[in-house]
Short mmCIF file of C-alpha atoms and ligand atoms in Angstrom, two decimals:
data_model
loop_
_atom_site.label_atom_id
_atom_site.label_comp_id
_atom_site.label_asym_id
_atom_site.label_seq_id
_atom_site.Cartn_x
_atom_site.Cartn_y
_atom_site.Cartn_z
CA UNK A 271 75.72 -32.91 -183.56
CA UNK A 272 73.24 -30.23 -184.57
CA UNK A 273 70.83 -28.30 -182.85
CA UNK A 274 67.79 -26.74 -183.83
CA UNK A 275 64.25 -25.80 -182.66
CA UNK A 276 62.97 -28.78 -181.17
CA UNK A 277 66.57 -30.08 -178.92
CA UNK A 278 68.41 -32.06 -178.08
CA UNK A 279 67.79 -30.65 -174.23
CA UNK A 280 69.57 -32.93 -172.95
CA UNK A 281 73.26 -34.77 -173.79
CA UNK A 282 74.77 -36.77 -170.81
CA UNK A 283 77.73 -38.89 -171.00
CA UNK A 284 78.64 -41.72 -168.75
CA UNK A 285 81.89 -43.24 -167.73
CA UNK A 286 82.26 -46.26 -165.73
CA UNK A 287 85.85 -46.73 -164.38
CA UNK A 288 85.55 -49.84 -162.68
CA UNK A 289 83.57 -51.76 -165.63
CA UNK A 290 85.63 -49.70 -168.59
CA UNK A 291 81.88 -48.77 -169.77
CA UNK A 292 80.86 -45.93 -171.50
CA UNK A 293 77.16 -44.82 -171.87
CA UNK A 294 75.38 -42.08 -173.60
CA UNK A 295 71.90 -40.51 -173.31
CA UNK A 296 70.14 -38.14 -175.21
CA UNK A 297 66.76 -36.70 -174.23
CA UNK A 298 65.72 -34.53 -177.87
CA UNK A 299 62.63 -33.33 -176.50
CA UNK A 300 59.82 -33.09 -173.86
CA UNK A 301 57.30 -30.72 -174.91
CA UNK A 302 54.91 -33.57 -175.67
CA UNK A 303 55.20 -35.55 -172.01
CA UNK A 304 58.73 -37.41 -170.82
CA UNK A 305 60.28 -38.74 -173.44
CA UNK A 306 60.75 -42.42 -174.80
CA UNK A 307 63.32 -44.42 -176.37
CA UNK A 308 65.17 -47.55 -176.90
CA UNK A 309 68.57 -48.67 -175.21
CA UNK A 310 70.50 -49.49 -177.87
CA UNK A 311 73.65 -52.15 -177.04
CA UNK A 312 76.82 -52.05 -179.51
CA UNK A 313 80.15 -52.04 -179.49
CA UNK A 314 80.06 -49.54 -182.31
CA UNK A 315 77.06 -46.76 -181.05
CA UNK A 316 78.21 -43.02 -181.10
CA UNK A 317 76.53 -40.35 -179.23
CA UNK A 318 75.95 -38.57 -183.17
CA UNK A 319 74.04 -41.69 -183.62
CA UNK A 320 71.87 -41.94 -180.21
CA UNK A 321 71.46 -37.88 -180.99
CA UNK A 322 69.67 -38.75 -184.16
CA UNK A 323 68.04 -41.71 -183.22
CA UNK A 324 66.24 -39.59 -180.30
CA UNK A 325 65.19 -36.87 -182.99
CA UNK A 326 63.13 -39.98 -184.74
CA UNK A 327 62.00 -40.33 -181.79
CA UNK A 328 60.53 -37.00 -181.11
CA UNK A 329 59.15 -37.39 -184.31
CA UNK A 330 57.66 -41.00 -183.80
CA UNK A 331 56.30 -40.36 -180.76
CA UNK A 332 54.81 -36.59 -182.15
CA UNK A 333 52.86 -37.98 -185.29
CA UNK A 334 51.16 -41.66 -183.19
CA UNK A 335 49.60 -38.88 -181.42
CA UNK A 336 51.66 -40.10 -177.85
CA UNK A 337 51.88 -37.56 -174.58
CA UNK A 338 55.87 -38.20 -175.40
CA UNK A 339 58.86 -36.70 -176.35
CA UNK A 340 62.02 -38.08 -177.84
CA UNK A 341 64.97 -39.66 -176.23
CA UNK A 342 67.62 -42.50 -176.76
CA UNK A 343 70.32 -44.00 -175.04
CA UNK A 344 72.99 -45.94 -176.23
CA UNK A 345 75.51 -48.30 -173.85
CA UNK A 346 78.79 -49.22 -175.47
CA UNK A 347 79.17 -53.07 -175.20
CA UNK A 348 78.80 -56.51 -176.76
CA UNK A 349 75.05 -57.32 -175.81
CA UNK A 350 76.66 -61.02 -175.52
CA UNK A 351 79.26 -60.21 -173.00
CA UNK A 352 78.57 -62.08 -169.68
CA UNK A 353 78.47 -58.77 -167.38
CA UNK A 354 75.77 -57.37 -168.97
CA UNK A 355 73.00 -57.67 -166.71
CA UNK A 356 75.67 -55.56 -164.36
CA UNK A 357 76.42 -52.97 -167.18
CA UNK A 358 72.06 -52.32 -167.59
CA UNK A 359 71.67 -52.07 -163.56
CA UNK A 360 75.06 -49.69 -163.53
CA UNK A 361 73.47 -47.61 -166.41
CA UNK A 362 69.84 -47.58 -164.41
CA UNK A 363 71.48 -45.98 -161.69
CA UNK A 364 73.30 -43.37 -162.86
CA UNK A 365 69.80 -42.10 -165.23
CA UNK A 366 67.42 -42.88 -161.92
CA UNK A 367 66.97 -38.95 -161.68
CA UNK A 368 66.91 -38.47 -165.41
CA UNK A 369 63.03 -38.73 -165.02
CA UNK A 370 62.39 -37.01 -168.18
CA UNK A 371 63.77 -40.44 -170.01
CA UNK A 372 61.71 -43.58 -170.15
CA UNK A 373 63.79 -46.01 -171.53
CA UNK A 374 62.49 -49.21 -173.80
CA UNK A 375 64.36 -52.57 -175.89
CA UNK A 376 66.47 -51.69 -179.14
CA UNK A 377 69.32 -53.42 -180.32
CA UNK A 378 71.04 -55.27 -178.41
CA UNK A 379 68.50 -54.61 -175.63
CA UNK A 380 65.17 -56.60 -174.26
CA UNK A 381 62.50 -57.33 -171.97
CA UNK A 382 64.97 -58.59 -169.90
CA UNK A 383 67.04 -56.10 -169.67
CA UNK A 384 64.21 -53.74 -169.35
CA UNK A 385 63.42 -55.63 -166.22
CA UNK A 386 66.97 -54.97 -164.95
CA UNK A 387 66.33 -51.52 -164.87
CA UNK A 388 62.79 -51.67 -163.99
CA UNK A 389 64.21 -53.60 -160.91
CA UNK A 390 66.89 -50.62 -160.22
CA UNK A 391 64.35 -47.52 -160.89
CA UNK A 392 61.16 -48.59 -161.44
CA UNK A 393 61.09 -47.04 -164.63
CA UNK A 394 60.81 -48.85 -168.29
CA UNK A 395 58.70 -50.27 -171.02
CA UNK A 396 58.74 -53.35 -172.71
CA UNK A 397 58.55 -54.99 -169.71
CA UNK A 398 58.16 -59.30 -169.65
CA UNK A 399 54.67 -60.24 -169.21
CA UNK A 400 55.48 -61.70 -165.64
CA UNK A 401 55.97 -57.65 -164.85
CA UNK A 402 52.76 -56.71 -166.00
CA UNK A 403 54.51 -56.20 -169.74
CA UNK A 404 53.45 -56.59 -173.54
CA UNK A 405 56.04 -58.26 -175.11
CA UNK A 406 56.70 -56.47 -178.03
CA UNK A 407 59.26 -57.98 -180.04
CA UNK A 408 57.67 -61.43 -179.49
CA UNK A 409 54.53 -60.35 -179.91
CA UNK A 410 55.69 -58.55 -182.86
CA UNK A 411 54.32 -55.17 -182.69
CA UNK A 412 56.47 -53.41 -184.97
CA UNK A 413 56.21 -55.84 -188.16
CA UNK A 414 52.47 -55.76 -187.77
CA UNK A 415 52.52 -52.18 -187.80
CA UNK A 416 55.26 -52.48 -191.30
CA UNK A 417 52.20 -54.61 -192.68
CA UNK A 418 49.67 -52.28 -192.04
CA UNK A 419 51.67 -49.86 -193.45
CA UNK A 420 52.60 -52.01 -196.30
CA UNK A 421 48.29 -51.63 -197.00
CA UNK A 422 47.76 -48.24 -197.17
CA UNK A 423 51.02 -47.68 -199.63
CA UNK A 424 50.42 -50.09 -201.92
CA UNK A 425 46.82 -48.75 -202.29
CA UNK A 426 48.46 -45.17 -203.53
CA UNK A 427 50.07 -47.44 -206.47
CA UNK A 428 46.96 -49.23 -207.39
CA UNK A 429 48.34 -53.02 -205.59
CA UNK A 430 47.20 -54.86 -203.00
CA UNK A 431 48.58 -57.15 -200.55
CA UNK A 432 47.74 -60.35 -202.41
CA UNK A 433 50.92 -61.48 -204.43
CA UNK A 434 52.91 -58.62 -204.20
CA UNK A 435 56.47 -59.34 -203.82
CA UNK A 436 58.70 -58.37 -200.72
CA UNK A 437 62.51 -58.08 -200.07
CA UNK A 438 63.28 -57.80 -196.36
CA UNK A 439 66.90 -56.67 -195.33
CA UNK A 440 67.31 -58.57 -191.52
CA UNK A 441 65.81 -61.32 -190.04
CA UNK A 442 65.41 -60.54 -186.61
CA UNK A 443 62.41 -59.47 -184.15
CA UNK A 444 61.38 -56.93 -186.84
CA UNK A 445 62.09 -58.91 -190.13
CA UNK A 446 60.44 -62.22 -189.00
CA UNK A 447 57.82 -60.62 -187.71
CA UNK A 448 56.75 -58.19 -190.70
CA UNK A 449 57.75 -61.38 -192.94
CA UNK A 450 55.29 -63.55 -191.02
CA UNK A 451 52.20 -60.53 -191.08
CA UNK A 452 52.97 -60.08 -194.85
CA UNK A 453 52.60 -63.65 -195.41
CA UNK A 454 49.55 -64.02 -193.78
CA UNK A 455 48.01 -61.37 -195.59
CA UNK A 456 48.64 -62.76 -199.23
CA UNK A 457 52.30 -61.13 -200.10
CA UNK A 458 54.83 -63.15 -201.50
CA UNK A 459 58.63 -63.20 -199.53
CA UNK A 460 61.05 -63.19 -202.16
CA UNK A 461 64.35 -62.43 -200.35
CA UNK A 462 65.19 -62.01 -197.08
CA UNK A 463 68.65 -61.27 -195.29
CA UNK A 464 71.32 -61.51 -192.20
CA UNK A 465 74.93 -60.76 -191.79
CA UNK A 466 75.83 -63.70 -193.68
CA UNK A 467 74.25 -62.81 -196.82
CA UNK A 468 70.96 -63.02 -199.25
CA UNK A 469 68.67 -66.03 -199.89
CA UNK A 470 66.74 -65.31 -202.95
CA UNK A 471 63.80 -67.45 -204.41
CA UNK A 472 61.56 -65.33 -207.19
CA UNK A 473 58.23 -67.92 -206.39
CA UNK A 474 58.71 -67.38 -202.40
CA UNK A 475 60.21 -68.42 -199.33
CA UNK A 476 58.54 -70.76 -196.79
CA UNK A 477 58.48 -67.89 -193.47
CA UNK A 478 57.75 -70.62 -191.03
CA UNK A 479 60.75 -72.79 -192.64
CA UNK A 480 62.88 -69.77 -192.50
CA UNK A 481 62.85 -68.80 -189.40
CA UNK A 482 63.35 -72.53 -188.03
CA UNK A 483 66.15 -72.61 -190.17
CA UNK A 484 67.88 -69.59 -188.64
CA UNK A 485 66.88 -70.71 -185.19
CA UNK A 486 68.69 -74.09 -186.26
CA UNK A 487 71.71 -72.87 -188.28
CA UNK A 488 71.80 -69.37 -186.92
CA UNK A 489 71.56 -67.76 -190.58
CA UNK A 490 69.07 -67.49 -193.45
CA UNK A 491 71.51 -68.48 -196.24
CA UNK A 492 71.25 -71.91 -195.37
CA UNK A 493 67.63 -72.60 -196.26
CA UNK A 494 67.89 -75.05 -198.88
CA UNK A 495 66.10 -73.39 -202.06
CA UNK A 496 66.70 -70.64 -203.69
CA UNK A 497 69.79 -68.66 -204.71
CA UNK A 498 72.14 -67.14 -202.44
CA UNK A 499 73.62 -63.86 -202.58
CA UNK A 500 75.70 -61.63 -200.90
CA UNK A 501 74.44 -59.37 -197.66
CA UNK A 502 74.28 -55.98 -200.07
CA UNK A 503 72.30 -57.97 -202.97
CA UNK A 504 69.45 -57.49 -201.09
CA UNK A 505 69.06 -54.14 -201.56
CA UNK A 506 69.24 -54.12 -205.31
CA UNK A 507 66.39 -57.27 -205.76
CA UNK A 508 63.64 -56.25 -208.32
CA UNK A 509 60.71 -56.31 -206.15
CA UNK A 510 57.43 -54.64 -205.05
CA UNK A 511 58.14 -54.03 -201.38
CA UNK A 512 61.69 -53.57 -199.85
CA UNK A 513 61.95 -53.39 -195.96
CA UNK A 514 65.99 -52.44 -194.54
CA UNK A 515 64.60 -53.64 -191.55
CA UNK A 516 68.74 -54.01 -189.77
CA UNK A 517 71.03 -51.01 -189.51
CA UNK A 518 71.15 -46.85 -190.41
CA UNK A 519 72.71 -45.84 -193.16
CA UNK A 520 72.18 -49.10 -195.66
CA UNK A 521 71.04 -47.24 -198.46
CA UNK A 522 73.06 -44.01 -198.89
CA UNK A 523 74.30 -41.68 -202.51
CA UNK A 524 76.92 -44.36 -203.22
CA UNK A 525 74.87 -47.38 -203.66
CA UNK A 526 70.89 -45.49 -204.09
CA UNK A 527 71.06 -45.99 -207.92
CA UNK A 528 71.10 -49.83 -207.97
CA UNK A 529 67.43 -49.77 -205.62
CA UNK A 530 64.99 -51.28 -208.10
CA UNK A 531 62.00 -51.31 -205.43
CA UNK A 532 58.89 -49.54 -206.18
CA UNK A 533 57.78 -49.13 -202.57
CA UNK A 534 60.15 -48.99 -199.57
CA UNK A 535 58.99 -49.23 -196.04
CA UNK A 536 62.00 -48.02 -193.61
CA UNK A 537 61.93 -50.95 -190.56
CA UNK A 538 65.22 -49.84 -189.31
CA UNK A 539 65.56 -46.62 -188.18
CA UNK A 540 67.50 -44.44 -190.47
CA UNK A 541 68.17 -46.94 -192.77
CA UNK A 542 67.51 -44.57 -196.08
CA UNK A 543 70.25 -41.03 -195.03
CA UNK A 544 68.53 -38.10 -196.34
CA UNK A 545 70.03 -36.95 -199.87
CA UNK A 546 69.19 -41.19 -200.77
CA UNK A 547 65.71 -40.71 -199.76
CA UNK A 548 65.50 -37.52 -201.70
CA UNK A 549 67.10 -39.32 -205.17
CA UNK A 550 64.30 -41.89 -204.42
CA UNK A 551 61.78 -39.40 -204.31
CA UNK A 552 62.85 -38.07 -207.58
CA UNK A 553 62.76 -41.29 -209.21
CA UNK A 554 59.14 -42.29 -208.29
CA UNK A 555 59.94 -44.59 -205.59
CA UNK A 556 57.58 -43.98 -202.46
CA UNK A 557 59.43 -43.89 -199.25
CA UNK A 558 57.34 -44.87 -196.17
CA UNK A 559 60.34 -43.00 -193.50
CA UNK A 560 61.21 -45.16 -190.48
CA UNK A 561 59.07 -42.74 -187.67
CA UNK A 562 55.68 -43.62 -189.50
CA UNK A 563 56.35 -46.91 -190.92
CA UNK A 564 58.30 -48.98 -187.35
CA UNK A 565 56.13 -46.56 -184.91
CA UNK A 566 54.63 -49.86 -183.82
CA UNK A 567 56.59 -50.82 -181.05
CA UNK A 568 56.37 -47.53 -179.39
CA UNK A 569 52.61 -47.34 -179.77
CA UNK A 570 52.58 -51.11 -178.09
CA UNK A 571 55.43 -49.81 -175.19
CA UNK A 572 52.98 -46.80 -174.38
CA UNK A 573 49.80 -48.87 -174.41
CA UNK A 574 51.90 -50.93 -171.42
CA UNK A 575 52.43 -48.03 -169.72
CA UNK A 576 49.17 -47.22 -169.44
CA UNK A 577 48.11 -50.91 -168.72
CA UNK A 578 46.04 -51.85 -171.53
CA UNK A 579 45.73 -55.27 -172.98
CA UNK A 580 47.60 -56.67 -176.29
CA UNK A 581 44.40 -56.21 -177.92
CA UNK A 582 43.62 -52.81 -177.11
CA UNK A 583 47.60 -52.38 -177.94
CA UNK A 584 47.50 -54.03 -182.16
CA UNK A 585 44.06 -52.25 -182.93
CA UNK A 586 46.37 -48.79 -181.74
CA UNK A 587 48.88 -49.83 -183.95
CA UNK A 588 46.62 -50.58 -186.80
CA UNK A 589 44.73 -47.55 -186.77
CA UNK A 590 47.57 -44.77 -185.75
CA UNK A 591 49.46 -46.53 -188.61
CA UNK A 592 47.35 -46.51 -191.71
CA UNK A 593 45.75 -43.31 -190.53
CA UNK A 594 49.82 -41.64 -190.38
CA UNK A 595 50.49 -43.47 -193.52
CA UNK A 596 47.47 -42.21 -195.64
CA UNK A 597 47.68 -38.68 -194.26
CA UNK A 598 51.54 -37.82 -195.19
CA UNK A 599 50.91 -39.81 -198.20
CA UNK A 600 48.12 -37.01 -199.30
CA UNK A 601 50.28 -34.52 -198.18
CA UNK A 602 53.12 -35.66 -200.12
CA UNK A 603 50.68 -35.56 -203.31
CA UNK A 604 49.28 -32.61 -202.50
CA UNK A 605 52.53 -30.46 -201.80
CA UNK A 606 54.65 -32.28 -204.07
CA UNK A 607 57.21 -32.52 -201.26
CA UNK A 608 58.51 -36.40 -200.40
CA UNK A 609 56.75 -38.33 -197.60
CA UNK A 610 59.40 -37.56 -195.17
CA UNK A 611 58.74 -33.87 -195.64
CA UNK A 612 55.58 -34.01 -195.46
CA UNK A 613 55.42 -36.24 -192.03
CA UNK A 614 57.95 -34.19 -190.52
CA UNK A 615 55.99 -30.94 -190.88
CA UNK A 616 52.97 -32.72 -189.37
CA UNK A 617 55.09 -33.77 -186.54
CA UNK A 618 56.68 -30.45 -185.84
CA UNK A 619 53.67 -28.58 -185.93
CA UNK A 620 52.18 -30.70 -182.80
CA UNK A 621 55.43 -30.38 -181.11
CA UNK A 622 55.94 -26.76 -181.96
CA UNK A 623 52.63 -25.61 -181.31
CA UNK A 624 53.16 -27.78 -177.61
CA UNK A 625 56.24 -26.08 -176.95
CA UNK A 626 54.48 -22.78 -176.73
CA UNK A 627 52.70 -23.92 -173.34
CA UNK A 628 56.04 -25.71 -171.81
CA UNK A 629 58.31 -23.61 -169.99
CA UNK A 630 60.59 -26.58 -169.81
CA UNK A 631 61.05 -27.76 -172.75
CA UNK A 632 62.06 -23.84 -173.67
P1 NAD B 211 67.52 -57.53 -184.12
O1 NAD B 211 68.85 -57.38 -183.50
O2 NAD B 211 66.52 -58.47 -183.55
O3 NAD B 211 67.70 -57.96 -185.67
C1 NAD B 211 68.58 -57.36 -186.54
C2 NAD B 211 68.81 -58.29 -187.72
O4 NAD B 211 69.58 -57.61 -188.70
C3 NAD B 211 69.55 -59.58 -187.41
O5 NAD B 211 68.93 -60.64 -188.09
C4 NAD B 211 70.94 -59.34 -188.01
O6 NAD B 211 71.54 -60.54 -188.44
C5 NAD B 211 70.57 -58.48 -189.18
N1 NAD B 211 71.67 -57.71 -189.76
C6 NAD B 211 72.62 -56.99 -189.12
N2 NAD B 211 73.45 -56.45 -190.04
C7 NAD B 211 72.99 -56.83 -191.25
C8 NAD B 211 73.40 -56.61 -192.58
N3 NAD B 211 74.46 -55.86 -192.85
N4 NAD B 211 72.68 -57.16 -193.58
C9 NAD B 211 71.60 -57.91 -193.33
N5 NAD B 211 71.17 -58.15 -192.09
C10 NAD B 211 71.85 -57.62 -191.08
O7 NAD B 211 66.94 -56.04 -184.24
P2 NAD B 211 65.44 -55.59 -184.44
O8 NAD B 211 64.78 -55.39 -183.13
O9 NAD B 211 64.79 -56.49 -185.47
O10 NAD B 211 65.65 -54.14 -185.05
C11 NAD B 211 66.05 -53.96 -186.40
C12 NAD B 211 65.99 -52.47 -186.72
O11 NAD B 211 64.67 -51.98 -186.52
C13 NAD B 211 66.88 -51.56 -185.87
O12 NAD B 211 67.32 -50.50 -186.66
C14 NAD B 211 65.93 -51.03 -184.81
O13 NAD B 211 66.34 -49.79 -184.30
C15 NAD B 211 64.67 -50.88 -185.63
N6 NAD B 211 63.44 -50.88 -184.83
C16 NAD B 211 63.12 -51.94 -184.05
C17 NAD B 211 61.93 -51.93 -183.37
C18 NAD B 211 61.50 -53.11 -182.54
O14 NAD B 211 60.32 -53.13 -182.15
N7 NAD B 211 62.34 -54.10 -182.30
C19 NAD B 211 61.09 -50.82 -183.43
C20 NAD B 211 61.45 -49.75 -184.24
C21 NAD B 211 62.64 -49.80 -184.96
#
């Protein structure tokens, strides 16, 4: 865990003897307003990961220009085991006087859940519509904001939308959703991928088809065109665009040299570690990083909490998006530093210049 200038404030642990359940928050920093962040669900989630997933965070919620900090939380279960509506309202009431943590869906998490603890402490986002929510994963706020991003970067090496060709690692709320936005907008899905592999067609997959077949079969390797290759593959298709839009830590030193993408637009959060992105960087690749490129779920969860409509909510996300995207692109030009450099110094100066009036977050 490491510590710096902006936080973590805040690391709590939770035990829960009588369920065997373990839970983890981290609030990374307030300076900005209370913080925000997901709930992630997995049997696998360490409090190292929830610590650096809540430092995106501050950094996410810095840059879309939100009155929020940073924070995460992370509860250590299956999402599909059958007590888990009990395991969300047991977590909501051990955080109830955590007020400086607003929590929101991630993996394993969603508006339902968010309702469970809404119910328990009348405090969430990402709420179900019946609750006043905007429902962002159906709605699809973050892969509209990956296509909007997907704009501006291709513009800063001469493409366009129309025809381009786009590799998308994970086909869940995020992947079908920046899939479908892409596809609207002219670009060509070339690969696209779940846990049981790769499908693969260079002249383009059918989105619509796609995602009926994984509703259907419950994975994307069964559409029936188009080569099929193994989950990794994916990362190492010739292509345009490529979007890890699944897990941290897919592209990493050991496997960077086989990316033959000329843009990459992080979905995931921390799917690209840091010395990868760097190598990338060095090699001419441009690297949209996760806090700019997936901030559009966030920007949609605050526009709930301040009751505005979906409308008001994807014109947000379009213009804090290609405005972030264009600016740390200049600045990466300009000071010949990589994207991610760039957008973090933008970020921190907000924060760091915020921190100055905030006793509390001191
Ligand atoms: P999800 O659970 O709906 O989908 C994840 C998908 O990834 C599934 O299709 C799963 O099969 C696939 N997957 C898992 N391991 C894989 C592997 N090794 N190879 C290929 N595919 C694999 O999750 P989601 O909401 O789409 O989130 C995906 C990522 O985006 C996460 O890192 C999440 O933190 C991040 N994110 C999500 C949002 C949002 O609005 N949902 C916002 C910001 C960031």
């Amino acid at each position: 865990m490491t510590f710096d200038e902006l936080g973590p404030l805040k690391i709590e642990e939770h035990y829960f003897p009588s369920l065997g359940l373990k839970a983890y928050v981290v609030v990374d920093n307030t300076a900005l307003g209370p913080s925000i962040g997901g709930v992630r669900v997995s049997p696998n989630v360490t409090i190292e990961e929830i610590a650096r997933l809540a430092r995106t965070m501050t950094l996410k919620n810095s840059i879309a220009g939100l009155p929020h900090g940073g924070g995460k939380a992370g509860i250590v279960a299956d999402p599909k085991d059958e007590r888990i509506e009990t395991f969300f309202r047991a977590f909501a009431r051990r955080i109830k006087s955590l007020e400086e943590y607003i929590p929101g869906p991630d993996m394993g998490s969603n508006e339902e859940s968010m309702a469970w603890i809404y119910d328990e402490i009348g405090r969430a986002v990402g709420l179900p519509e019946e609750l006043g929510g905007l429902p962002l994963d159906k709605l699809g706020a973050t892969g509209y904001g990956l296509s909007e991003c997907a704009d501006i970067a291709l513009s800063f090496r001469g493409l366009s939308l129309k025809g381009v060709r786009v590799a998308i690692q994970g086909f869940g709320s995020v992947g079908k959703a920046v899939a479908r936005f892409l596809s609207e907008k002219g670009a060509i899905i070339i690969a696209v991928s779940d846990t049981k592999g790769t499908i693969y067609a260079p002249e383009g997959l059918m989105v619509k088809e796609l995602m009926e077949v994984k509703k259907t079969t419950g994975s994307v390797v069964n559409y029936n065109r188009g080569e099929r290759l193994s989950a990794e593959e994916i990362l190492s298709i010739e292509c345009d665009i490529l979007i890890p839009a699944a897990n941290p830590d897919v592209i990493t030193m050991k496997n960077v040299g086989s990316v033959k993408a000329k843009i990459i637009l992080e979905g995931a959060n921390i799917p690209v570690n840091l010395d990868a992105e760097e190598v990338l960087y060095k090699k001419g690749i441009l690297v949209v990083p996760d806090f700019i490129a997936n901030a559009g779920g966030v920007i949609m969860a605050w526009m709930e909490y301040n009751h505005r409509t979906q409308e008001e909510a994807f014109n947000a996300i379009r213009d804090k998006i290609r405005k972030n995207t264009g600016l740390i692109l200049e600045r990466s030009l300009k000071e010949k530093v990589s994207p991610r450099k760039a957008a973090v110094a933008i970020a921190k100066e907000r924060i760091l210049s915020a921190m100055r009036y905030r006793l509390v977050a001191k």
